[in-house]
């Protein structure tokens, strides 16, 4: 039992290192942006850079497809974690070109983790895959908690007359109004360099966890179909692969598929669902997060938003909670999956609708409006995070290559969401930002 707990802890720590560097970078933007010429255009550049970095998972996926066994997956993971440790500390450099290059390289290894970390968990029992997802959820929450202590992004609404000098004009060109408030960032408690050293420490912990998952004598007992009982330390992937288990169809297990076509239809259906979920949760809706939340005030934005700010937000908390619940209640029904997708998508439609109506969404001057948007973001992330775990559990039963493609589809969905939203937000100005300190809506 104690060894089982140890393996769960190691799997969680390993998962926490999957996206912690990119998540941590987003959190620290309020301190980095003033030091670079791009200013607040930097987040848009980062979004594009992250999508270009998908050449990493594309290469790994193609290697697994056309030259299976040639690519040493374990060596790739060691490189990914080691490279993060070496580069994450210098992400706070002031010059734009070195910063953008470092972001590109760190994005490659983060994106590639989707097609390497997840397949590696195939070597352990199925319950540890859900623990891994809990850790992956914490990769967004932990940096947010640390940045909250740091004080990054904490905004105070102050009267314009207190900070605007006599030679400055009002933001909208009119005379200064004594009742007009402007946001002012509070100074950070400790530097960005110290924050990135903390991220490096997390990656060191991730590396240690990965080494122990490979070589700890007790972990071998958690490998499926373990046939080596001599007590010597062994590598999980040297054991026999787990037998393929039946897929699910209409909520019932198929012991003998009626046809190969039917089975492939199920797989395609699952991959489409996964691409849709990741497009919504990873890039699509987060692109308009500020538009949907800021009109309701600064507090609603801080409680609702994801990577872009530093608080222990509802979105960041919802992900690990959903993954933790899946450890005790996992349903593989495709009917349930479709139902949850529908509910999550409807909530997403509401969030998108409020973003389109910004700066005057529904109930903008009401407390209930702020409460609804916060709860909408929480349940949107909660429901769809649970769906992602269900998909991963099903695909795990299909074998190693299915999990490789699972990671590839995650990156594909994220890319499609980013490519769709980037021109709407940054080129065509389809959305209008709200003001967290003032509202002109009647």
XYZ file of N, CA and C in Angstrom, residues 161-255:
285
model
N -7.536 61.108 -10.714
C -6.960 62.370 -10.268
C -5.756 62.175 -9.359
N -5.595 60.965 -8.806
C -4.475 60.697 -7.911
C -3.184 60.400 -8.661
N -3.282 59.940 -9.910
C -2.066 59.530 -10.617
C -1.849 60.244 -11.943
N -2.911 60.896 -12.492
C -2.746 61.598 -13.762
C -2.202 62.997 -13.520
N -1.179 63.357 -14.220
C -0.591 64.675 -14.064
C -1.395 65.715 -14.841
N -1.149 66.950 -14.538
C -1.954 68.027 -15.106
C -1.812 68.124 -16.623
N -0.680 67.696 -17.168
C -0.475 67.797 -18.619
C -0.966 66.588 -19.376
N -1.557 65.630 -18.671
C -2.094 64.434 -19.319
C -3.572 64.625 -19.589
N -4.050 64.004 -20.639
C -5.469 64.058 -20.965
C -6.145 62.787 -20.520
N -7.435 62.865 -20.447
C -8.239 61.689 -20.093
C -8.095 60.635 -21.174
N -8.209 59.383 -20.819
C -7.995 58.293 -21.761
C -8.915 58.379 -22.979
N -10.123 58.932 -22.805
C -11.034 59.032 -23.941
C -11.043 60.433 -24.549
N -10.077 61.274 -24.144
C -9.937 62.579 -24.761
C -10.730 63.666 -24.081
N -11.561 63.353 -23.135
C -12.354 64.360 -22.441
C -11.628 64.824 -21.195
N -12.205 65.781 -20.507
C -11.593 66.269 -19.295
C -11.633 65.199 -18.221
N -10.678 65.291 -17.300
C -10.604 64.291 -16.243
C -11.862 64.333 -15.389
N -12.326 63.161 -15.050
C -13.522 63.008 -14.222
C -13.088 62.507 -12.863
N -13.530 63.159 -11.832
C -13.137 62.761 -10.477
C -13.642 61.373 -10.136
N -14.665 60.910 -10.854
C -15.227 59.587 -10.578
C -14.666 58.509 -11.502
N -13.669 58.867 -12.283
C -13.078 57.898 -13.203
C -11.899 57.211 -12.518
N -11.875 55.873 -12.607
C -10.830 55.086 -11.954
C -9.967 54.387 -13.003
N -8.715 54.218 -12.681
C -7.786 53.539 -13.589
C -7.095 52.416 -12.821
N -6.752 51.315 -13.519
C -6.059 50.203 -12.841
C -4.584 50.530 -12.623
N -4.064 50.104 -11.497
C -2.645 50.284 -11.193
C -2.103 48.987 -10.609
N -1.022 48.463 -11.240
C -0.411 47.218 -10.775
C 0.386 47.454 -9.495
N 0.254 46.529 -8.575
C 1.028 46.588 -7.348
C 2.415 45.993 -7.582
N 3.450 46.495 -6.897
C 4.805 45.942 -7.093
C 4.905 44.514 -6.572
N 5.753 43.724 -7.236
C 5.943 42.321 -6.853
C 6.812 42.226 -5.603
N 6.576 41.189 -4.808
C 7.331 40.989 -3.575
C 8.739 40.486 -3.869
N 8.884 39.581 -4.843
C 10.200 39.105 -5.233
C 10.305 39.099 -6.752
N 11.504 38.974 -7.263
C 11.799 39.193 -8.684
C 11.360 38.029 -9.561
N 11.342 38.317 -10.869
C 11.037 37.269 -11.843
C 12.117 36.194 -11.842
N 13.377 36.598 -11.598
C 14.468 35.625 -11.567
C 14.242 34.583 -10.476
N 13.810 35.040 -9.292
C 13.534 34.107 -8.196
C 12.387 33.176 -8.556
N 11.391 33.726 -9.251
C 10.242 32.921 -9.663
C 10.674 31.823 -10.625
N 11.536 32.142 -11.591
C 11.985 31.144 -12.549
C 12.914 30.118 -11.903
N 13.640 30.510 -10.866
C 14.406 29.525 -10.114
C 13.463 28.512 -9.456
N 12.316 28.974 -9.004
C 11.320 28.056 -8.430
C 10.827 27.079 -9.485
N 10.553 27.577 -10.701
C 10.130 26.686 -11.778
C 11.211 25.654 -12.094
N 12.480 26.093 -12.033
C 13.567 25.151 -12.256
C 13.551 24.056 -11.193
N 13.262 24.431 -9.947
C 13.197 23.446 -8.868
C 12.090 22.423 -9.139
N 10.952 22.887 -9.666
C 9.874 21.958 -10.007
C 10.335 20.976 -11.069
N 11.072 21.453 -12.053
C 11.543 20.564 -13.116
C 12.578 19.566 -12.579
N 13.389 19.986 -11.617
C 14.322 19.043 -10.987
C 13.536 17.946 -10.270
N 12.474 18.334 -9.571
C 11.620 17.351 -8.895
C 10.993 16.410 -9.914
N 10.553 16.957 -11.048
C 9.979 16.131 -12.115
C 11.000 15.127 -12.628
N 12.244 15.567 -12.811
C 13.295 14.679 -13.288
C 13.558 13.559 -12.286
N 13.624 13.907 -11.007
C 13.844 12.893 -9.971
C 12.691 11.889 -9.956
N 11.462 12.395 -10.086
C 10.296 11.504 -10.108
C 10.360 10.551 -11.293
N 10.777 11.057 -12.455
C 10.878 10.213 -13.640
C 11.942 9.137 -13.462
N 13.073 9.502 -12.875
C 14.141 8.521 -12.626
C 13.647 7.420 -11.687
N 12.934 7.816 -10.629
C 12.421 6.826 -9.671
C 11.350 5.945 -10.310
N 10.530 6.522 -11.180
C 9.528 5.710 -11.875
C 10.198 4.652 -12.758
N 11.395 4.966 -13.217
C 12.117 4.026 -14.067
C 12.869 2.962 -13.278
N 13.481 3.361 -12.167
C 14.472 2.492 -11.537
C 14.162 2.086 -10.094
N 13.152 2.674 -9.462
C 12.877 2.292 -8.077
C 12.389 0.843 -8.037
N 12.963 0.016 -7.160
C 12.583 -1.413 -7.126
C 11.103 -1.648 -6.873
N 10.462 -0.763 -6.118
C 9.060 -0.978 -5.774
C 8.118 -0.663 -6.931
N 8.512 0.260 -7.815
C 7.626 0.687 -8.884
C 7.370 -0.438 -9.878
N 8.321 -1.367 -10.015
C 8.143 -2.452 -10.977
C 6.924 -3.308 -10.663
N 6.502 -3.329 -9.396
C 5.316 -4.101 -9.036
C 4.033 -3.438 -9.534
N 4.134 -2.167 -9.921
C 2.962 -1.460 -10.429
C 2.871 -1.521 -11.942
N 3.797 -2.245 -12.574
C 3.760 -2.402 -14.021
C 2.768 -3.504 -14.383
N 1.956 -3.302 -15.419
C 1.012 -4.345 -15.824
C 1.741 -5.562 -16.358
N 1.184 -6.737 -16.050
C 1.725 -8.002 -16.545
C 3.189 -8.193 -16.179
N 3.534 -7.792 -14.966
C 4.919 -7.955 -14.524
C 5.206 -9.439 -14.304
N 6.215 -9.979 -14.984
C 6.499 -11.411 -14.881
C 7.842 -11.669 -14.219
N 8.551 -10.581 -13.895
C 9.866 -10.754 -13.288
C 9.713 -10.650 -11.784
N 9.839 -11.741 -11.090
C 9.623 -11.743 -9.655
C 10.871 -11.933 -8.839
N 12.051 -11.711 -9.424
C 13.285 -11.956 -8.685
C 13.691 -10.804 -7.784
N 12.923 -9.709 -7.802
C 13.194 -8.614 -6.896
C 14.228 -7.631 -7.381
N 14.812 -7.850 -8.563
C 15.816 -6.924 -9.081
C 15.133 -5.716 -9.711
N 15.773 -4.534 -9.644
C 15.204 -3.362 -10.325
C 15.150 -3.600 -11.829
N 13.985 -3.350 -12.421
C 13.828 -3.521 -13.867
C 13.088 -2.323 -14.427
N 13.125 -2.171 -15.739
C 12.402 -1.107 -16.397
C 11.035 -1.616 -16.795
N 10.008 -0.774 -16.549
C 8.645 -1.202 -16.835
C 8.455 -1.578 -18.290
N 9.095 -0.796 -19.209
C 8.816 -1.052 -20.613
C 9.463 -2.328 -21.131
N 10.244 -2.999 -20.295
C 10.800 -4.286 -20.701
C 9.826 -5.421 -20.442
N 8.724 -5.127 -19.749
C 7.701 -6.134 -19.524
C 6.850 -6.293 -20.770
N 6.033 -7.308 -20.771
C 5.119 -7.515 -21.884
C 4.076 -6.419 -21.900
N 3.693 -6.005 -23.094
C 2.666 -4.992 -23.235
C 1.324 -5.551 -22.768
N 0.520 -4.646 -22.194
C -0.791 -5.066 -21.714
C -1.678 -5.422 -22.892
N -2.535 -6.376 -22.660
C -3.434 -6.825 -23.715
C -4.448 -5.744 -24.043
N -4.792 -5.691 -25.310
C -5.783 -4.717 -25.753
C -7.143 -5.078 -25.175
N -7.787 -4.081 -24.579
C -9.103 -4.291 -23.980
C -10.179 -3.769 -24.917
N -11.403 -4.226 -24.735
C -12.462 -3.806 -25.652
C -12.772 -2.328 -25.519
N -13.068 -1.680 -26.662
C -13.518 -0.302 -26.652
C -14.959 -0.258 -26.165
N -15.479 0.967 -26.027
C -16.843 1.138 -25.554
C -17.705 1.664 -26.699
N -18.914 1.216 -26.727
C -19.845 1.687 -27.741
C -21.231 1.808 -27.134
N -21.783 3.009 -27.215
C -23.115 3.280 -26.681
C -23.233 2.851 -25.221
N -22.110 3.045 -24.462
C -22.139 2.785 -23.029
C -21.926 1.345 -22.647
N -21.694 0.457 -23.604
C -21.501 -0.968 -23.294
C -20.208 -1.461 -23.929
N -19.560 -2.388 -23.246
C -18.299 -2.920 -23.762
C -18.565 -3.843 -24.942
N -17.716 -3.733 -25.961
C -17.817 -4.616 -27.125
C -16.787 -5.716 -26.954
N -17.217 -6.897 -26.645
C -16.291 -8.007 -26.480
C -15.779 -8.492 -27.835
